């Protein structure tokens, strides 16, 4: 399996270099970057992420993929409006809703992966800083 | 021991991974124990409509007790509730409603567990996601053994499961990855537990002649987006545009549009004999699903020494392939193409991977090995229950 991945990785590296990612001319550097990002992607599906906690109020950043059935109107008109939305319009446009929801789900996954990448890079940075501090003469 | 096996549907002709797992295990447990299957009258997992007669029957050595489903699944209500619950902000009461709507809603089965559950030494529950398990486990918590059959899908993320997964007295998992997933959701290591997988008999010889002459990759199962078939087709067509090579054979009922392509062959539903013949002669078995708790078809491929190409996004599939060293895995179109080319270019390598897969099945998934793990866990669970002071 390592051979298969190695060949694919090398082709990807050459493709990126051809398209301007000159830093990846060094295969060792590329392997390290690729490993770090891959680890982050694997961790991206987990719940052990710090950024969602730090971002604060979820309403300000979280993707909402469900339709909320509520209304600001008084009780009786609200019930009528919600009935029309839910039982008449929604069945008609469910295909469109599902199309959008599936795309939002993809975006949510990308966001999680990016959160994980940032976390991994922050960790790496913190560890390197600690190493440096330990090595510096006091 | 007096054992009960609770499962959402049951019967020799009932298709479904957990249903099959339950029946195969229950039949073997009956060699040493008094086993009763507690199930519903449903045969269809979409509607849960009552098709079997309610009441008692036998299936070989097993007692089967069927309870009627009180109402068919309300598909529209369930779809709406799923939208709301999987958005991630639903309160726990609404999440519990999701399990109720997912069904099968079978109050008589729950009443029976409430009244008679204490007569069994242990009660085994298959599949966390269905109502009989979700609402049944708490009723017999001191003797409940859960086989979650959990996959990395949205349902397993529901916060209400953190508490639920801690209730059972013991756990049987299908793979180490499933154990990790469920333990992570529960927030602690779940004990006592065992990873048991699924038993297989040695593959019988193929009697049907090989249906295809040219080399082919084989997909077996429902041709469905949820099974990763859309991505498989996309990757295969990209591969076929560049490489002379095998065709892709899809053996299973199509639930999505299969693109017209000279090297893609959709066979629809095939008989067991045709399936065996197709497996036996395949260049490789492809398992593209992003969500699996075990993948019986992967084991069946290895049982015939056929190497596998699996979706690496599914931790279970990747883990199985790595442990067996019985195939290759892909994350991208490029890796998929490279994996196919590797197997196509080197027959010795292809055979070696297949043989390693078979050795893995021999080592881990023969029934005596599986049953030994199950029996050990059940003994331990019973001993723990008996040692616990009565409330």
Coordinates of C-alpha atoms in Angstrom, one line a residue:
Chain A
X1 CA 0.0 0.0 0.0
X2 CA 2.9 2.3 0.8
X3 CA 4.1 1.9 -2.8
X4 CA 0.8 2.8 -4.2
X5 CA 0.5 5.9 -2.0
X6 CA 4.1 6.8 -2.7
X7 CA 3.6 6.8 -6.4
X8 CA 0.4 8.8 -6.2
X9 CA 2.0 11.3 -3.8
X10 CA 5.0 11.7 -6.1
X11 CA 2.7 12.4 -9.1
X12 CA 0.8 14.9 -7.0
X13 CA 4.0 16.6 -5.9
X14 CA 5.2 16.9 -9.5
X15 CA 1.8 18.2 -10.6
X16 CA 1.9 20.9 -7.9
X17 CA 5.5 21.9 -8.7
X18 CA 4.5 22.2 -12.4
X19 CA 1.7 24.5 -11.4
X20 CA 3.9 26.8 -9.3
X21 CA 4.2 25.3 -5.8
X22 CA 8.0 25.6 -5.9
X23 CA 8.4 24.8 -2.2
X24 CA 7.4 21.3 -3.0
X25 CA 10.5 20.7 -5.1
X26 CA 11.9 19.3 -1.9
X27 CA 10.2 15.8 -1.6
X28 CA 11.0 15.6 2.1
X29 CA 9.3 18.9 2.8
X30 CA 6.3 17.8 0.7
X31 CA 6.0 14.5 2.6
X32 CA 6.0 16.3 5.9
X33 CA 3.4 18.8 4.8
X34 CA 1.2 16.1 3.3
X35 CA 1.5 14.0 6.4
X36 CA 0.5 16.8 8.7
X37 CA -2.5 17.8 6.6
X38 CA -3.6 14.1 6.2
X39 CA -3.5 13.7 10.0
X40 CA -5.6 16.8 10.4
X41 CA -8.2 15.5 7.8
X42 CA -8.4 12.2 9.7
X43 CA -8.9 14.1 12.9
X44 CA -11.4 16.5 11.3
X45 CA -14.3 14.1 11.8
X46 CA -13.7 13.9 15.5
X47 CA -15.3 16.1 18.2
X48 CA -11.9 17.0 19.7
X49 CA -11.7 20.4 18.2
X50 CA -10.9 23.6 20.1
X51 CA -12.0 26.2 17.5
X52 CA -15.7 25.7 17.8
X53 CA -15.4 26.4 21.5
X54 CA -13.5 29.5 20.9
X55 CA -15.7 30.9 18.1
X56 CA -18.4 31.6 20.6
X57 CA -22.1 31.9 20.0
X58 CA -22.9 29.1 17.5
X59 CA -25.6 31.2 15.9
X60 CA -22.9 33.5 14.5
X61 CA -20.9 30.9 12.7
X62 CA -22.6 27.5 12.5
X63 CA -24.1 26.3 9.3
X64 CA -27.8 25.6 9.8
X65 CA -28.9 22.7 7.6
X66 CA -32.4 22.2 9.0
X67 CA -35.5 24.3 8.3
X68 CA -36.9 25.9 11.4
X69 CA -40.6 26.1 11.5
X70 CA -41.5 29.2 13.5
X71 CA -43.1 32.5 12.9
X72 CA -43.1 36.0 14.5
X73 CA -46.9 36.4 13.8
X74 CA -49.7 35.9 16.3
X75 CA -50.8 32.4 17.0
X76 CA -53.6 31.9 14.5
X77 CA -52.1 33.5 11.4
X78 CA -48.7 31.9 12.3
X79 CA -50.3 28.4 12.3
X80 CA -51.8 29.1 8.9
X81 CA -48.5 30.4 7.4
X82 CA -46.6 27.5 8.9
X83 CA -49.1 25.0 7.5
X84 CA -48.7 26.4 4.0
X85 CA -44.9 26.5 4.3
X86 CA -44.7 23.0 5.7
X87 CA -47.4 21.1 4.0
X88 CA -47.7 22.9 0.7
X89 CA -44.5 24.6 -0.2
X90 CA -42.0 22.3 1.4
X91 CA -43.1 19.1 -0.4
X92 CA -42.9 21.0 -3.7
X93 CA -39.5 22.3 -3.1
X94 CA -38.0 19.5 -1.1
X95 CA -35.7 18.6 -3.9
X96 CA -34.2 22.1 -3.8
X97 CA -33.9 22.0 0.0
X98 CA -32.1 18.6 -0.1
X99 CA -29.8 19.8 -2.8
X100 CA -28.8 22.8 -0.7
X101 CA -28.6 20.8 2.5
X102 CA -26.2 18.3 0.9
X103 CA -24.0 21.1 -0.2
X104 CA -24.1 22.7 3.3
X105 CA -23.2 19.3 4.7
X106 CA -20.1 19.2 2.5
X107 CA -19.2 22.7 3.6
X108 CA -19.6 21.7 7.2
X109 CA -17.2 18.9 6.7
X110 CA -14.7 21.2 5.0
X111 CA -15.0 23.6 7.9
X112 CA -14.3 20.8 10.4
X113 CA -11.3 19.7 8.4
X114 CA -10.0 23.3 8.3
X115 CA -10.6 23.6 12.1
X116 CA -8.5 20.5 12.5
X117 CA -5.8 21.7 10.2
X118 CA -5.5 25.0 12.1
X119 CA -5.4 23.1 15.4
X120 CA -2.7 20.8 14.2
X121 CA -0.6 23.7 13.0
X122 CA -1.1 25.6 16.2
X123 CA 0.0 22.5 18.2
X124 CA 3.0 22.0 16.0
X125 CA 3.9 25.7 16.4
X126 CA 3.5 25.5 20.2
X127 CA 5.7 22.4 20.4
X128 CA 8.4 24.0 18.2
X129 CA 8.3 27.2 20.4
X130 CA 8.7 25.1 23.5
X131 CA 11.7 23.2 21.9
X132 CA 13.3 26.5 21.0
X133 CA 12.8 27.9 24.4
X134 CA 14.4 24.8 26.0
X135 CA 17.4 25.1 23.7
X136 CA 18.0 28.8 24.2
X137 CA 20.6 29.6 26.8
X138 CA 19.0 31.4 29.8
Chain B
X1 CA -28.0 -19.7 29.9
X2 CA -31.5 -18.4 29.0
X3 CA -30.8 -15.8 26.3
X4 CA -33.0 -13.4 24.4
X5 CA -32.0 -11.8 21.1
X6 CA -33.8 -8.6 20.3
X7 CA -33.7 -7.5 16.6
X8 CA -35.9 -5.2 14.5
X9 CA -36.7 -7.8 11.8
X10 CA -36.0 -11.5 11.7
X11 CA -36.2 -14.4 9.3
X12 CA -34.2 -16.5 6.9
X13 CA -35.4 -14.4 4.0
X14 CA -34.9 -11.0 5.6
X15 CA -32.1 -9.2 4.0
X16 CA -29.9 -6.9 6.1
X17 CA -26.5 -7.0 7.8
X18 CA -27.6 -6.9 11.4
X19 CA -30.6 -9.1 10.9
X20 CA -28.4 -11.7 9.3
X21 CA -25.8 -11.3 12.0
X22 CA -28.4 -11.8 14.7
X23 CA -29.8 -15.0 13.1
X24 CA -26.5 -16.6 12.4
X25 CA -25.3 -15.9 15.9
X26 CA -28.6 -16.9 17.6
X27 CA -28.6 -20.3 15.7
X28 CA -25.1 -21.0 17.0
X29 CA -25.8 -19.9 20.5
X30 CA -28.7 -22.3 20.6
X31 CA -26.2 -25.2 20.5
X32 CA -25.4 -24.4 24.2
X33 CA -28.2 -22.1 25.4
X34 CA -31.9 -21.7 25.5
X35 CA -32.4 -18.9 22.9
X36 CA -35.5 -16.8 22.2
X37 CA -35.6 -14.2 19.4
X38 CA -37.8 -11.2 20.3
X39 CA -38.7 -9.4 17.1
X40 CA -41.4 -7.6 15.2
X41 CA -43.8 -8.7 12.5
X42 CA -42.1 -6.4 10.0
X43 CA -40.2 -7.6 6.9
X44 CA -39.6 -4.2 5.2
X45 CA -37.1 -1.8 6.9
X46 CA -38.6 1.2 5.2
X47 CA -42.3 0.9 6.1
X48 CA -42.1 -1.7 9.0
X49 CA -45.5 -2.9 7.8
X50 CA -46.6 -6.1 9.6
X51 CA -46.0 -9.1 7.3
X52 CA -45.2 -12.0 9.6
X53 CA -48.0 -13.3 11.9
X54 CA -47.6 -12.2 15.5
X55 CA -47.0 -14.8 18.2
X56 CA -44.7 -17.7 18.8
X57 CA -42.9 -19.9 16.2
X58 CA -39.7 -21.8 15.9
X59 CA -36.7 -21.4 13.6
X60 CA -34.7 -24.6 14.0
X61 CA -33.5 -24.6 17.6
X62 CA -34.7 -21.1 18.2
X63 CA -38.0 -19.9 19.8
X64 CA -39.2 -16.8 17.9
X65 CA -41.7 -14.4 19.5
X66 CA -43.0 -11.8 17.1
X67 CA -44.8 -8.6 18.2
X68 CA -46.9 -6.4 15.9
X69 CA -45.7 -3.0 14.8
X70 CA -48.2 -0.5 16.0
X71 CA -48.0 1.8 12.9
X72 CA -46.0 2.0 9.7
X73 CA -43.1 4.4 9.6
X74 CA -44.3 8.0 8.8
X75 CA -41.8 8.7 6.1
X76 CA -42.4 12.4 5.7
X77 CA -42.4 13.0 9.5
X78 CA -39.2 10.9 9.8
X79 CA -37.5 12.8 7.0
X80 CA -38.4 16.2 8.6
X81 CA -37.3 15.1 12.0
X82 CA -34.0 13.7 10.6
X83 CA -33.3 17.2 9.0
X84 CA -33.9 18.8 12.4
X85 CA -32.1 16.3 14.5
X86 CA -29.0 15.9 12.3
X87 CA -28.6 19.7 12.2
X88 CA -27.0 19.1 15.6
X89 CA -29.0 21.4 17.9
X90 CA -32.0 19.3 18.7
X91 CA -32.9 18.8 22.4
X92 CA -32.6 15.3 23.7
X93 CA -36.4 14.8 23.8
X94 CA -36.5 15.5 20.1
X95 CA -33.6 13.1 19.5
X96 CA -35.6 10.4 21.3
X97 CA -38.5 11.2 19.0
X98 CA -36.2 10.5 16.2
X99 CA -35.6 6.9 17.5
X100 CA -39.4 6.6 18.0
X101 CA -40.1 7.7 14.4
X102 CA -37.3 5.5 13.0
X103 CA -39.1 2.6 14.5
X104 CA -40.2 0.0 14.4
X105 CA -42.7 1.2 16.9
X106 CA -43.5 -2.0 18.8
X107 CA -44.9 -1.3 22.2
X108 CA -45.8 -4.9 22.8
X109 CA -42.2 -5.9 22.5
X110 CA -41.2 -3.3 25.1
X111 CA -44.0 -4.4 27.4
X112 CA -42.8 -7.9 27.1
X113 CA -39.2 -6.9 28.0
X114 CA -40.5 -4.8 30.9
X115 CA -42.6 -7.7 32.3
X116 CA -40.5 -10.8 31.3
X117 CA -37.1 -9.5 30.6
X118 CA -35.9 -10.6 34.0
X119 CA -36.6 -14.2 33.1
X120 CA -33.6 -14.2 30.8
X121 CA -30.0 -14.4 32.0
X122 CA -28.9 -11.9 29.3
X123 CA -30.7 -10.0 26.6
X124 CA -28.7 -9.2 23.4
X125 CA -29.8 -6.2 21.3
X126 CA -28.8 -5.6 17.7
X127 CA -28.3 -2.1 16.3
X128 CA -28.6 1.0 18.5
X129 CA -30.5 3.0 15.9
X130 CA -33.8 1.2 16.0
X131 CA -36.5 1.7 18.6
X132 CA -36.5 -1.8 20.1
X133 CA -32.9 -1.4 21.1
X134 CA -33.0 2.3 22.0
X135 CA -36.0 1.9 24.3
X136 CA -35.5 -1.7 25.2
X137 CA -32.0 -1.6 26.6
X138 CA -32.9 0.6 29.5
X139 CA -35.7 -1.8 30.5
X140 CA -33.2 -4.7 31.1
X141 CA -30.1 -2.6 31.7
X142 CA -28.5 -5.1 34.2
X143 CA -28.6 -7.9 31.6
X144 CA -28.5 -6.0 28.3
X145 CA -25.7 -6.9 25.9
X146 CA -25.5 -4.4 23.0
X147 CA -24.2 -5.0 19.5
X148 CA -24.4 -1.4 18.3
X149 CA -23.4 -2.1 14.7
X150 CA -22.5 1.6 14.6
X151 CA -21.1 3.4 11.6
X152 CA -19.7 6.8 11.3
X153 CA -22.9 8.3 10.0
X154 CA -24.9 11.2 11.4
X155 CA -27.0 9.1 13.8
X156 CA -24.0 8.1 15.9
X157 CA -23.3 11.8 16.6
X158 CA -26.6 12.3 18.5
X159 CA -25.8 13.6 21.9
X160 CA -28.5 11.5 23.5
X161 CA -26.3 8.5 22.7
X162 CA -23.6 9.5 25.2
X163 CA -25.8 8.4 28.0
X164 CA -27.4 5.5 26.1
X165 CA -24.1 3.8 25.2
X166 CA -23.3 3.7 28.9
X167 CA -26.4 1.8 29.9
X168 CA -25.8 -1.8 28.7
X169 CA -24.1 -4.4 31.0
X170 CA -21.8 -5.6 28.2
X171 CA -21.0 -5.0 24.5
X172 CA -20.2 -7.0 21.4
X173 CA -18.5 -5.1 18.6
X174 CA -17.9 -6.0 15.0
X175 CA -14.5 -4.4 14.6
X176 CA -12.0 -2.5 16.7
X177 CA -12.9 0.7 14.8
X178 CA -16.6 0.3 15.9
X179 CA -15.4 -0.2 19.5
X180 CA -13.4 3.0 19.3
X181 CA -16.2 4.9 17.7
X182 CA -18.8 3.9 20.3
X183 CA -16.4 4.3 23.2
X184 CA -15.5 7.8 22.0
X185 CA -19.2 8.8 21.8
X186 CA -19.8 7.3 25.3
X187 CA -16.8 9.3 26.6
X188 CA -15.2 6.2 28.2
X189 CA -13.9 2.7 27.5
X190 CA -16.9 0.4 27.5
X191 CA -16.4 -2.8 29.5
X192 CA -16.9 -5.7 29.5
X193 CA -16.7 -6.0 25.7
X194 CA -15.4 -8.1 22.9
X195 CA -14.8 -7.6 19.2
X196 CA -16.3 -10.6 17.5
X197 CA -16.9 -9.8 13.9
X198 CA -19.0 -12.3 12.0
X199 CA -18.3 -16.0 11.3
X200 CA -18.0 -17.5 7.9
X201 CA -17.9 -21.1 6.7
X202 CA -15.2 -21.9 4.2
X203 CA -16.4 -20.8 0.7
X204 CA -18.2 -23.6 -1.1
X205 CA -16.9 -24.5 -4.6
X206 CA -18.4 -22.5 -7.4
X207 CA -20.8 -24.5 -9.5
X208 CA -22.1 -21.8 -11.8
X209 CA -19.8 -21.1 -14.8
X210 CA -17.9 -17.8 -14.7
X211 CA -20.3 -15.3 -16.2
X212 CA -17.6 -13.0 -17.7
X213 CA -14.4 -13.6 -19.5
X214 CA -12.6 -10.3 -19.4
X215 CA -11.1 -9.1 -16.2
X216 CA -13.4 -7.0 -14.0
X217 CA -13.7 -5.2 -10.8
X218 CA -16.7 -6.3 -8.8
X219 CA -19.1 -4.3 -6.7
X220 CA -21.6 -6.4 -4.8
X221 CA -24.7 -4.9 -3.1
X222 CA -27.2 -2.1 -3.5
X223 CA -26.1 0.3 -6.2
X224 CA -26.8 3.4 -4.1
X225 CA -25.2 6.8 -3.5
X226 CA -25.2 6.1 0.3
X227 CA -23.0 3.1 -0.5
X228 CA -20.4 5.4 -2.3
X229 CA -21.4 4.1 -5.7
X230 CA -21.6 7.6 -7.3
X231 CA -18.0 8.3 -6.3
X232 CA -16.9 4.8 -7.4
X233 CA -18.5 5.3 -10.8
X234 CA -16.9 8.7 -11.1
X235 CA -13.4 7.4 -10.2
X236 CA -13.8 4.3 -12.5
X237 CA -14.8 6.4 -15.5
X238 CA -11.8 8.7 -14.9
X239 CA -9.6 5.6 -14.7
X240 CA -11.1 4.0 -17.8
X241 CA -10.5 7.2 -19.8
X242 CA -6.8 6.8 -19.3
X243 CA -6.2 3.1 -18.9
X244 CA -6.9 0.0 -20.8
X245 CA -8.0 -2.4 -18.1
X246 CA -10.8 -4.1 -16.4
X247 CA -14.4 -3.3 -16.5
X248 CA -16.6 -2.5 -13.5
X249 CA -19.4 -5.0 -12.7
X250 CA -22.1 -3.9 -10.4
X251 CA -24.0 -6.9 -9.0
X252 CA -27.0 -5.6 -7.1
X253 CA -30.3 -3.7 -7.5
X254 CA -29.7 -0.2 -8.7
X255 CA -31.1 2.7 -6.6
X256 CA -29.4 5.3 -8.7
X257 CA -28.8 6.0 -12.3
X258 CA -25.8 4.0 -13.6
X259 CA -24.1 5.9 -16.4
X260 CA -24.0 4.3 -19.8
X261 CA -20.3 3.4 -20.3
X262 CA -18.8 0.6 -22.4
X263 CA -16.8 -0.7 -19.4
X264 CA -19.5 -0.4 -16.7
X265 CA -21.9 -3.3 -16.5
X266 CA -24.9 -3.2 -14.2
X267 CA -26.2 -6.8 -13.7
X268 CA -29.0 -5.9 -11.3
X269 CA -29.9 -8.5 -8.6
X270 CA -28.0 -11.8 -9.0
X271 CA -28.5 -15.2 -7.5
X272 CA -26.2 -16.5 -4.8
X273 CA -24.6 -18.9 -7.3
X274 CA -24.0 -16.1 -9.8
X275 CA -22.6 -13.9 -7.0
X276 CA -20.2 -16.6 -5.9
X277 CA -19.1 -17.2 -9.5
X278 CA -18.6 -13.4 -10.0
X279 CA -16.6 -13.1 -6.8
X280 CA -14.4 -16.1 -7.6
X281 CA -13.2 -14.7 -10.9
X282 CA -13.0 -11.0 -10.0
X283 CA -9.7 -9.1 -10.4
X284 CA -10.7 -7.4 -7.1
X285 CA -13.7 -6.7 -5.0
X286 CA -14.4 -2.9 -4.6
X287 CA -16.1 -1.7 -1.5
X288 CA -16.7 2.1 -1.9
X289 CA -19.0 2.7 1.1
X290 CA -18.0 5.5 3.4
X291 CA -20.1 4.0 6.3
X292 CA -19.7 0.4 7.4
X293 CA -19.6 -1.3 10.8
X294 CA -18.1 -4.5 9.3
X295 CA -18.7 -5.2 5.6
X296 CA -19.6 -8.9 5.3
X297 CA -19.1 -8.7 1.6
X298 CA -15.5 -7.8 2.1
X299 CA -15.0 -10.9 4.3
X300 CA -16.8 -13.0 1.6
X301 CA -14.4 -11.7 -1.0
X302 CA -11.4 -12.7 1.1
X303 CA -13.1 -16.0 1.8
X304 CA -12.5 -16.7 -1.9
X305 CA -9.0 -15.2 -1.8
X306 CA -10.1 -12.1 -3.8
X307 CA -8.2 -8.9 -2.9
X308 CA -10.1 -5.8 -2.1
X309 CA -10.0 -2.2 -3.1
X310 CA -11.8 -0.1 -0.4
X311 CA -12.7 3.4 0.5
X312 CA -10.1 4.7 3.0
X313 CA -12.6 7.3 4.3
X314 CA -14.3 4.5 6.1
X315 CA -12.1 3.7 9.1
X316 CA -13.6 0.2 9.4
X317 CA -12.8 -0.8 5.8
X318 CA -9.3 0.7 6.0
X319 CA -8.7 -1.0 9.3
X320 CA -9.8 -4.4 8.0
X321 CA -7.6 -4.1 4.9
X322 CA -4.6 -3.1 6.9
X323 CA -5.1 -5.9 9.5
X324 CA -5.6 -8.5 6.8
X325 CA -3.1 -6.9 4.3
X326 CA -5.7 -8.2 1.9
X327 CA -6.0 -5.3 -0.5
X328 CA -5.5 -1.6 -1.2
X329 CA -7.4 1.5 -0.2
X330 CA -8.0 4.8 -1.9
X331 CA -8.9 8.4 -0.8
X332 CA -8.8 9.9 -4.3
X333 CA -9.4 9.2 -7.9
X334 CA -5.6 9.0 -8.4
X335 CA -5.2 6.4 -5.6
X336 CA -8.1 4.4 -7.0
X337 CA -6.5 4.3 -10.4
X338 CA -3.1 3.4 -9.0
X339 CA -4.6 0.6 -6.9
X340 CA -6.4 -0.9 -9.9
X341 CA -3.3 -0.7 -12.0
X342 CA -1.1 -2.3 -9.2
X343 CA -3.4 -5.3 -9.1
X344 CA -3.7 -5.5 -12.8
X345 CA 0.0 -5.3 -13.5
X346 CA 1.1 -7.8 -11.0
X347 CA -0.7 -11.1 -10.8
X348 CA 1.6 -12.4 -8.0
X349 CA 0.9 -9.4 -5.9
X350 CA -2.8 -9.7 -6.5
X351 CA -2.8 -13.3 -5.5
X352 CA -0.6 -12.6 -2.5
X353 CA -3.1 -10.0 -1.2
X354 CA -6.0 -12.3 -1.8
X355 CA -4.3 -15.1 0.0
X356 CA -3.5 -12.8 2.9
X357 CA -7.2 -11.9 3.0
X358 CA -8.2 -15.5 3.2
X359 CA -5.6 -16.2 5.9
X360 CA -7.1 -13.3 7.9
X361 CA -10.6 -14.8 7.6
X362 CA -9.2 -18.2 8.6
X363 CA -7.6 -16.6 11.6
X364 CA -10.3 -14.3 12.8
X365 CA -13.7 -15.1 11.3
X366 CA -14.3 -18.8 11.4
X367 CA -17.4 -19.6 13.5
X368 CA -15.5 -21.5 16.3
X369 CA -13.2 -18.5 16.8
X370 CA -16.1 -16.0 16.8
X371 CA -18.3 -18.1 19.1
X372 CA -15.4 -18.6 21.6
X373 CA -15.2 -14.8 21.9
X374 CA -19.0 -14.4 22.2
X375 CA -19.3 -17.2 24.9
X376 CA -16.4 -15.7 26.9
X377 CA -18.0 -12.3 26.9
X378 CA -21.4 -13.7 27.9
X379 CA -19.9 -15.7 30.7
X380 CA -18.2 -12.6 32.0
X381 CA -21.3 -10.5 31.7
X382 CA -23.4 -13.0 33.6
X383 CA -20.8 -13.4 36.3
X384 CA -20.6 -9.7 36.7
X385 CA -24.4 -9.4 37.0
X386 CA -24.6 -12.2 39.6
X387 CA -21.7 -10.6 41.6
X388 CA -23.5 -7.2 41.6
X389 CA -25.6 -6.6 44.8
X390 CA -29.3 -6.6 44.1
X391 CA -30.9 -3.1 44.2

